[in-house]
Coordinates of C-alpha atoms in Angstrom, one line a residue:
L209 CA 102.5 79.5 120.6
I210 CA 103.1 83.2 120.3
N211 CA 100.2 83.7 117.8
L212 CA 97.9 81.7 120.1
V213 CA 98.9 83.8 123.1
C214 CA 98.4 87.1 121.2
D215 CA 95.0 86.0 119.9
Q216 CA 93.9 85.4 123.5
S217 CA 95.1 88.9 124.6
W218 CA 96.9 87.3 127.6
T219 CA 98.5 90.6 128.4
D220 CA 95.2 91.7 129.9
D221 CA 96.1 89.6 133.0
L222 CA 99.5 91.1 133.5
P223 CA 99.9 93.7 136.3
P224 CA 100.0 97.2 134.8
C225 CA 102.6 99.6 136.1
E226 CA 101.1 102.0 138.6
M227 CA 103.9 104.6 138.1
C228 CA 102.7 105.2 134.5
G229 CA 99.9 107.2 132.8
V230 CA 98.7 107.3 129.2
G231 CA 96.8 109.9 127.3
T232 CA 95.4 109.6 123.8
A233 CA 93.5 111.6 121.2
P234 CA 92.2 110.5 117.8
N235 CA 93.1 112.0 114.5
C236 CA 91.3 115.1 113.4
V237 CA 90.7 117.1 110.2
Y238 CA 89.4 120.7 110.5
G239 CA 86.8 122.1 108.2
P240 CA 86.6 125.8 107.1
D241 CA 84.5 126.5 110.2
G242 CA 87.2 125.2 112.5
K243 CA 85.2 122.1 113.6
G244 CA 87.1 118.8 113.5
T245 CA 86.1 115.4 112.3
Q246 CA 87.8 112.1 112.8
S247 CA 88.9 110.6 109.4
H248 CA 89.7 107.0 110.6
P249 CA 89.7 104.9 113.7
N250 CA 92.5 105.4 116.2
E251 CA 95.5 103.4 115.0
D252 CA 98.0 104.0 117.9
G253 CA 98.8 101.4 120.5
H254 CA 100.7 101.2 123.8
L255 CA 101.8 98.8 126.5
R256 CA 102.8 99.4 130.2
F257 CA 103.5 96.3 132.3
R258 CA 105.4 95.4 135.4
G259 CA 107.3 92.1 135.2
E260 CA 109.3 90.1 137.7
E261 CA 112.7 91.0 139.3
G262 CA 112.1 94.8 139.0
C263 CA 111.5 94.6 135.2
F264 CA 109.2 97.2 133.6
L265 CA 108.2 97.4 129.9
Y266 CA 106.6 100.4 128.2
G267 CA 105.8 101.1 124.5
V268 CA 104.1 103.5 122.2
F269 CA 103.2 102.3 118.7
N270 CA 102.1 104.5 115.8
G271 CA 100.0 102.5 113.4
Y272 CA 99.0 103.5 109.9
D273 CA 96.6 102.0 107.3
G274 CA 94.9 100.2 110.2
S275 CA 95.7 99.3 113.7
R276 CA 96.5 95.6 113.1
V277 CA 100.3 95.9 113.3
A278 CA 100.3 98.2 116.3
S279 CA 98.0 95.9 118.2
F280 CA 99.9 92.8 117.3
A281 CA 103.2 94.3 118.2
S282 CA 102.1 95.6 121.6
Q283 CA 100.8 92.1 122.4
C284 CA 103.6 90.0 121.1
L285 CA 106.5 92.2 122.1
T286 CA 105.4 91.7 125.6
A287 CA 105.3 88.0 125.2
E288 CA 108.9 88.1 123.9
L289 CA 110.2 90.1 126.8
L290 CA 108.2 89.3 129.9
L291 CA 108.0 85.5 129.9
G292 CA 111.2 85.1 131.8
Q293 CA 113.6 86.1 129.0
L294 CA 115.1 88.9 131.2
N295 CA 116.6 88.7 134.7
S296 CA 118.8 90.8 136.9
S297 CA 122.0 89.0 135.9
H298 CA 121.9 90.1 132.3
T299 CA 124.5 92.6 131.1
D300 CA 123.8 95.6 128.9
N301 CA 124.9 93.5 125.8
D302 CA 122.5 90.7 126.9
V303 CA 119.6 93.1 127.1
R304 CA 120.3 94.7 123.8
R305 CA 120.6 91.3 122.1
I306 CA 117.3 90.2 123.7
L307 CA 115.5 93.4 122.6
T308 CA 116.8 93.1 119.0
Q309 CA 115.7 89.4 118.8
A310 CA 112.3 90.3 120.2
F311 CA 111.6 92.8 117.4
D312 CA 112.8 90.3 114.8
V313 CA 110.5 87.6 116.2
V314 CA 107.5 90.0 116.3
E315 CA 108.1 91.0 112.7
K316 CA 108.3 87.5 111.5
S317 CA 105.4 86.3 113.6
Y318 CA 103.2 89.1 112.2
F319 CA 104.0 88.1 108.6
E320 CA 103.2 84.5 109.4
T321 CA 99.7 85.6 110.4
I322 CA 99.0 87.1 107.0
D323 CA 100.8 84.4 104.9
D324 CA 97.5 82.8 103.9
A325 CA 95.8 86.1 103.1
L326 CA 98.8 87.0 100.9
A327 CA 98.8 83.7 99.1
E328 CA 95.0 84.0 98.4
K329 CA 95.5 87.5 97.2
A330 CA 98.2 86.4 94.7
H331 CA 96.0 83.5 93.6
L332 CA 92.9 85.6 93.0
S333 CA 94.9 88.3 91.1
N334 CA 95.3 85.8 88.3
Y335 CA 91.6 85.8 87.6
L336 CA 91.3 89.5 87.0
P337 CA 91.6 91.1 83.6
H338 CA 94.9 92.9 83.2
N339 CA 93.4 96.0 81.6
E340 CA 93.9 98.6 84.3
N341 CA 91.7 101.1 82.5
M342 CA 88.6 98.8 82.8
S343 CA 86.0 100.2 85.2
F344 CA 84.4 98.3 88.0
H345 CA 81.1 98.1 86.1
Q346 CA 82.8 96.6 83.0
L347 CA 83.9 93.6 85.0
S348 CA 81.9 90.4 84.9
S349 CA 79.9 89.4 87.9
Q350 CA 82.5 86.8 88.9
S351 CA 85.3 89.3 88.4
Q352 CA 83.4 91.8 90.6
K353 CA 83.3 89.2 93.4
V354 CA 87.0 88.5 93.0
Q355 CA 87.7 92.3 93.1
E356 CA 85.6 92.6 96.3
R357 CA 87.5 89.8 97.9
L358 CA 90.9 91.3 96.9
S359 CA 89.9 94.6 98.4
Q360 CA 89.0 92.8 101.6
L361 CA 92.3 90.9 101.7
E362 CA 94.2 94.1 101.0
Q363 CA 92.6 95.7 104.0
E364 CA 93.6 92.8 106.1
V365 CA 97.2 92.6 105.2
S366 CA 98.2 96.3 104.6
G367 CA 99.5 98.6 107.2
G368 CA 102.4 98.9 109.5
A369 CA 103.6 100.6 112.7
T370 CA 106.5 102.4 114.2
A371 CA 107.5 101.8 117.8
V372 CA 109.4 103.3 120.7
V373 CA 109.9 100.9 123.7
A374 CA 111.4 101.5 127.1
L375 CA 112.7 98.7 129.2
I376 CA 113.7 99.2 132.9
L377 CA 115.8 96.5 134.4
N378 CA 118.1 96.8 137.5
N379 CA 117.0 100.4 137.7
R380 CA 118.5 101.1 134.3
V381 CA 116.5 102.2 131.3
Y382 CA 117.0 101.0 127.7
I383 CA 115.2 102.6 124.7
A384 CA 114.5 100.6 121.6
N385 CA 113.3 102.6 118.6
V386 CA 111.9 101.7 115.2
G387 CA 110.7 104.7 113.2
T388 CA 109.6 108.2 114.1
N389 CA 108.2 108.2 117.7
R390 CA 110.2 109.9 120.5
A391 CA 111.6 109.2 124.0
L392 CA 112.5 112.0 126.4
L393 CA 114.1 111.6 129.8
C394 CA 113.6 114.5 132.1
K395 CA 115.4 114.7 135.4
S396 CA 116.2 117.1 138.2
S397 CA 119.6 117.2 139.8
S398 CA 120.3 118.1 143.4
D399 CA 121.6 121.5 142.5
G400 CA 118.3 122.5 140.9
Q401 CA 119.3 121.9 137.2
N402 CA 116.5 120.4 135.1
Q403 CA 117.7 118.4 132.1
V404 CA 115.7 117.2 129.1
L405 CA 117.3 114.4 127.1
Q406 CA 116.0 113.2 123.8
I407 CA 117.2 109.6 123.5
G408 CA 118.0 108.6 120.0
R409 CA 117.0 110.1 116.6
P410 CA 114.0 109.3 114.5
H411 CA 114.4 106.9 111.5
S412 CA 113.2 109.3 108.9
T413 CA 114.0 110.5 105.4
D414 CA 116.0 113.4 106.8
N415 CA 118.2 111.3 109.1
E416 CA 121.7 111.3 107.6
E417 CA 122.7 107.9 109.0
E418 CA 119.6 106.3 107.6
L419 CA 120.2 107.9 104.2
Q420 CA 123.7 106.6 104.2
R421 CA 122.4 103.1 105.1
L422 CA 120.0 103.3 102.2
A423 CA 122.6 104.6 99.8
A424 CA 124.9 101.6 100.7
L425 CA 122.1 99.3 99.5
G426 CA 121.8 101.1 96.1
V427 CA 119.0 103.5 96.9
D428 CA 119.3 107.1 95.6
S429 CA 119.3 108.8 98.9
S430 CA 119.0 112.3 97.4
R431 CA 115.7 111.4 95.8
V432 CA 114.5 109.9 99.1
R433 CA 115.4 113.1 101.0
Q434 CA 113.6 115.2 98.3
A435 CA 110.5 113.0 98.4
G436 CA 110.3 113.1 102.2
Q437 CA 108.2 109.9 102.2
I438 CA 108.6 106.3 101.2
A439 CA 105.3 104.6 100.3
G440 CA 103.3 107.3 102.1
Q441 CA 105.4 107.3 105.3
S442 CA 108.4 109.4 106.5
S443 CA 109.9 106.4 108.4
T444 CA 112.8 104.4 107.1
R445 CA 112.3 101.6 109.7
R446 CA 108.9 100.0 110.3
L447 CA 107.1 97.0 111.6
G448 CA 104.9 95.2 109.1
D449 CA 104.0 96.9 105.8
Y450 CA 104.4 93.9 103.5
R451 CA 104.5 96.2 100.4
V452 CA 107.8 97.8 101.3
K453 CA 109.2 94.6 102.7
F454 CA 108.4 92.1 99.9
N455 CA 107.6 94.3 96.9
Y456 CA 110.2 97.1 97.3
T457 CA 111.5 96.6 93.8
D458 CA 108.1 97.7 92.5
I459 CA 108.5 101.0 94.4
D460 CA 110.2 103.6 92.3
L461 CA 112.3 105.1 95.1
L462 CA 113.5 101.7 96.3
S463 CA 113.8 99.9 93.0
G464 CA 117.6 100.1 93.0
A465 CA 118.0 98.4 96.4
K466 CA 120.1 95.2 96.5
S467 CA 118.4 94.0 99.6
R468 CA 115.4 94.9 101.8
P469 CA 115.8 98.7 102.5
I470 CA 113.0 99.2 105.0
I471 CA 113.7 97.2 108.1
A472 CA 112.3 96.5 111.6
E473 CA 115.6 96.3 113.4
P474 CA 115.6 98.7 116.4
E475 CA 118.3 101.1 117.4
I476 CA 118.9 100.6 121.1
Q477 CA 120.2 103.4 123.4
G478 CA 121.3 102.9 126.9
S479 CA 121.5 101.8 129.5
Y480 CA 120.9 105.0 131.5
S481 CA 121.1 104.7 135.3
L482 CA 118.1 105.8 137.2
D483 CA 119.7 105.6 140.6
G484 CA 119.0 108.9 142.5
V485 CA 117.0 110.3 139.5
T486 CA 113.9 112.3 140.1
G487 CA 111.8 113.2 137.1
F488 CA 109.9 111.3 134.4
L489 CA 110.3 109.4 131.2
L490 CA 108.1 110.3 128.2
L491 CA 107.2 108.1 125.2
M492 CA 105.3 110.0 122.4
S493 CA 103.8 108.9 119.2
E494 CA 104.7 110.7 116.0
G495 CA 101.2 112.3 115.8
L496 CA 101.7 114.1 119.1
I497 CA 105.1 115.4 118.2
S498 CA 104.0 116.5 114.8
A499 CA 100.9 118.4 116.2
L500 CA 103.1 120.4 118.6
E501 CA 105.8 121.1 116.0
S502 CA 103.2 122.1 113.4
A503 CA 101.8 124.7 115.8
H504 CA 105.0 126.1 117.2
G505 CA 107.9 124.8 115.1
P506 CA 110.3 122.1 116.1
E507 CA 112.9 124.2 118.0
Q508 CA 111.4 124.0 121.5
A509 CA 108.9 121.1 121.2
N510 CA 110.7 118.9 123.7
Q511 CA 110.9 121.7 126.3
E512 CA 107.3 122.7 125.8
V513 CA 105.9 119.2 126.3
V514 CA 108.1 118.8 129.4
A515 CA 106.8 122.1 130.8
M516 CA 103.2 120.9 130.2
V517 CA 103.9 117.7 132.0
A518 CA 105.5 119.4 134.9
A519 CA 102.6 121.9 135.2
E520 CA 100.0 119.1 135.1
L521 CA 101.9 117.0 137.7
A522 CA 101.6 120.0 140.0
Q523 CA 97.8 120.0 139.9
Q524 CA 96.4 116.6 138.9
T525 CA 95.7 113.7 141.3
S526 CA 96.6 110.8 138.9
L527 CA 99.1 110.1 136.2
E528 CA 96.4 109.1 133.9
A529 CA 94.9 112.6 134.3
V530 CA 98.3 114.2 133.8
A531 CA 98.9 112.4 130.5
Q532 CA 95.4 113.0 129.2
S533 CA 95.5 116.7 130.2
V534 CA 98.8 117.2 128.3
V535 CA 97.4 115.6 125.2
E536 CA 94.3 117.7 125.4
R537 CA 96.4 120.9 125.8
I538 CA 98.4 120.0 122.7
K539 CA 95.2 119.2 120.8
R540 CA 93.7 122.5 121.8
L541 CA 96.9 124.4 121.0
H542 CA 97.0 122.9 117.5
H543 CA 93.4 123.8 116.9
D544 CA 93.8 127.4 118.1
V545 CA 96.8 127.9 115.8
Y546 CA 94.7 126.7 112.9
V547 CA 91.7 129.0 113.6
S548 CA 94.0 131.9 114.2
G549 CA 94.8 132.3 110.5
R550 CA 98.4 133.2 111.3
Q551 CA 101.4 132.0 109.5
R552 CA 101.7 128.5 111.0
S553 CA 97.9 127.8 110.6
T554 CA 98.6 126.4 107.1
Y555 CA 100.5 123.5 108.8
C556 CA 97.7 122.8 111.2
S557 CA 94.8 121.8 109.0
R558 CA 94.9 118.2 110.5
H559 CA 96.7 116.0 113.0
E560 CA 97.1 112.3 113.4
D561 CA 96.4 110.1 116.4
M562 CA 98.3 111.2 119.5
T563 CA 99.6 109.1 122.4
L564 CA 101.6 110.2 125.4
L565 CA 103.0 107.8 128.0
I566 CA 104.5 109.2 131.2
R567 CA 106.5 107.1 133.6
T568 CA 107.5 108.9 136.8
L569 CA 110.9 108.3 138.4
N570 CA 111.1 108.6 142.2
Y571 CA 108.3 111.2 142.0
P572 CA 106.2 112.3 145.0
P573 CA 102.7 110.7 145.1
L574 CA 100.1 112.8 143.4
D575 CA 97.7 112.9 146.4
D576 CA 97.4 116.6 147.1
G577 CA 97.1 118.1 143.6
A578 CA 93.4 119.1 144.2
L579 CA 94.3 121.5 147.1
T580 CA 94.6 125.2 146.5
P581 CA 97.9 127.0 147.2
T582 CA 96.5 128.3 150.5
Q583 CA 95.6 124.8 151.5
G584 CA 99.1 123.5 151.0
G585 CA 98.8 122.4 147.4
R586 CA 101.7 122.3 144.9
I587 CA 102.6 125.7 143.3
Y588 CA 103.9 126.4 139.8
P589 CA 104.4 129.6 137.7
V590 CA 101.5 131.0 135.7
S591 CA 102.1 132.3 132.2
V592 CA 99.6 134.9 130.8
P593 CA 99.7 135.9 127.2
Y594 CA 99.5 139.5 125.9
S595 CA 99.6 140.8 122.4
N596 CA 101.7 143.3 120.5
S597 CA 101.4 143.5 116.7
Q598 CA 105.0 144.7 116.3
S599 CA 106.6 141.6 117.8
T600 CA 106.9 138.0 116.7
S601 CA 108.7 136.5 119.6
K602 CA 107.2 133.6 121.5
T603 CA 107.3 134.3 125.2
S604 CA 104.9 135.1 128.0
V605 CA 104.6 137.2 131.1
T606 CA 105.3 135.1 134.1
L607 CA 103.5 136.2 137.2
S608 CA 105.2 135.5 140.5
L609 CA 103.1 133.8 143.2
V610 CA 103.1 136.2 146.2
M611 CA 102.1 134.7 149.5
P612 CA 101.6 136.4 152.9
S613 CA 104.7 136.7 155.0
Q614 CA 103.7 134.0 157.4
S615 CA 103.6 131.4 154.7
T616 CA 106.6 129.1 153.8
L617 CA 105.9 129.0 150.0
T618 CA 108.9 128.6 147.7
N619 CA 108.3 130.5 144.5
G620 CA 109.1 128.4 141.4
T621 CA 111.0 129.8 138.4
N622 CA 110.9 127.0 135.9
T623 CA 108.4 127.2 133.1
A624 CA 108.3 127.3 129.3
S625 CA 106.1 129.2 127.0
T626 CA 103.4 127.2 125.1
L627 CA 102.1 130.3 123.2
E628 CA 101.9 130.9 119.5
E629 CA 104.0 133.6 117.9
G630 CA 102.7 137.1 118.2
T631 CA 103.6 137.9 121.9
P632 CA 106.4 140.2 122.9
T633 CA 109.3 139.7 125.2
P634 CA 108.7 141.3 128.6
G635 CA 112.4 141.9 129.2
S636 CA 114.7 140.8 132.0
Q637 CA 112.1 141.2 134.7
S638 CA 110.5 137.8 133.9
P639 CA 111.7 135.0 136.2
T640 CA 111.2 132.5 133.4
A641 CA 114.2 130.2 133.0
T642 CA 115.1 129.7 129.4
L643 CA 115.6 126.1 128.2
Q644 CA 118.4 126.0 125.7
S645 CA 118.8 123.0 123.4
T646 CA 122.1 121.3 122.5
N647 CA 122.0 118.7 119.7
T648 CA 124.4 115.8 119.4
Q649 CA 124.7 112.9 116.9
T650 CA 122.5 110.6 118.9
Q651 CA 120.6 112.7 121.4
S652 CA 119.7 116.3 122.3
S653 CA 119.5 117.8 125.8
S654 CA 118.6 121.0 127.4
S655 CA 118.7 122.3 130.9
S656 CA 117.5 125.2 133.0
S657 CA 118.6 126.5 136.4
G658 CA 116.9 128.5 139.1
D659 CA 116.0 128.3 142.7
G660 CA 113.1 125.9 142.0
S661 CA 112.8 122.5 140.4
L662 CA 110.3 121.1 138.0
F663 CA 110.1 118.0 140.2
R664 CA 110.1 119.5 143.7
Q665 CA 106.9 119.1 145.6
R666 CA 106.0 122.5 147.0
G667 CA 103.5 123.5 149.7
S668 CA 102.6 126.3 152.1
Q669 CA 100.9 126.8 155.3
A670 CA 97.2 127.7 154.9
A671 CA 96.6 131.5 154.9
Q672 CA 94.0 132.6 157.4
P673 CA 91.1 134.8 156.4
D674 CA 91.1 138.4 157.7
E675 CA 88.2 140.0 159.7
T676 CA 86.2 140.4 156.5
G677 CA 86.5 136.7 155.7
R678 CA 88.9 137.3 152.7
V679 CA 92.1 135.4 152.1
P680 CA 95.1 137.8 151.7
P681 CA 96.2 138.1 148.0
Y682 CA 98.8 135.6 146.7
V683 CA 98.9 136.4 142.9
D684 CA 100.5 139.8 141.9
F685 CA 99.1 140.9 138.5
S686 CA 100.9 144.3 138.7
Q687 CA 103.5 143.4 136.1
F688 CA 100.9 142.2 133.7
Y689 CA 98.7 145.3 134.0
R690 CA 101.7 147.6 133.7
L691 CA 102.7 145.9 130.4
W692 CA 99.1 145.7 129.2
G693 CA 98.6 149.5 129.8
S694 CA 101.9 150.3 128.1
D695 CA 101.0 148.1 125.1
H696 CA 97.6 149.8 124.7
G697 CA 98.8 153.4 125.2
D698 CA 97.2 153.8 128.6
G699 CA 100.4 154.8 130.3
Q700 CA 100.9 153.3 133.8
S701 CA 98.2 151.0 134.8
T702 CA 96.6 151.6 138.2
H703 CA 95.2 148.1 138.5
G704 CA 95.9 146.6 141.9
V705 CA 96.6 143.1 143.2
M706 CA 94.0 140.5 142.6
T707 CA 92.4 139.3 145.8
H708 CA 90.4 136.2 146.6

């Protein structure tokens, strides 16, 4: 029944969640001239559906060696969770059990769909010569046909996916993770504190708990850590991938395992109450995380992507546009670091498929983002880069938004730099609030304080033109020009305030 449902793509008829937006970008490999080309079709997948009884389901799937597993999982996981399996009377333990069972059924159901292909592959293998050094042209005509069919079957059955899934039930969120995608919960409290919470840790070859799990099965965890990958992937938990599930004894790193070492069992975090929470939930594929970390390092990646989302929420008119704009910003940032030729450019020669899913939480409607500040639109700080060859810090000059005295604008202070290294620290004059990260065993969080909030909707009364028809200035560039002049040996700059 599940396979039939998935083949018919029944999820196309489910109501999508209107409080959610998704942005994507395909993989890219840069040439010496900086131009990028796509090396394979996009293999990511996602889901975002609204069920009954206040139930919402979201997911981001990072496929590899094809999109089959990601597509199958996004379809069938929905069937396992939104066909009446969940209701408001379920406890946290009930929800965790149902989520775990759903992943197990999806994994088994997927392998059932490729059983026949695997059996045919094993049968045809007996007809091929066992001389591995024999070239394709040395094979007989019949053997060539067998080889072609085997290659076709291998393409059909290979591949896998990692998954991060968010379930909201009774206004509580649960995060189920298999692999190396990421979930962030960003919320603003009533006192102006903005908190970024990474929920769970990736199942990767540098996760100590995962290495201990593998060691208990007889795997040499030190070799796994040193290799950094298992059968071409850094994940230690995956959906699909029959090679590491059924043939793991043939893989050198896993040959000592007493039982299946690479599993599809999710780790489930939560529940986290969303009562009174204003902010957003982010689900990100490994490709998006890696692109940002390759460009700027891993230290502030969470804070940077949250700052990008907050900035786009302040000016876009739809969540779809917000998500896509953030993905495009990360893609452009990654490319710019590569063409810069600086230290981190060596890490940025390519990136994988990128997917970002944004689910807002009690957020104001995005219906006035197209308005200018003087028309009552939302306001956010503006970061402007400047260069100094003697500094390697990663900050920016933050320009205050200065409005006429008759306006009621609240000047925001929350921002985060998304600039590459090579820009100096402007000193204590900058109103930028620093996001500091604190890591724990299962999650990391950061917070910033100030008189503004990432999630507060801001507006102002429209400024009236003067007798010349000009609007009074509202952006003060004096600090920027002063620092620019000092940096270039021009002394005190005499540039004035920009007018419109």
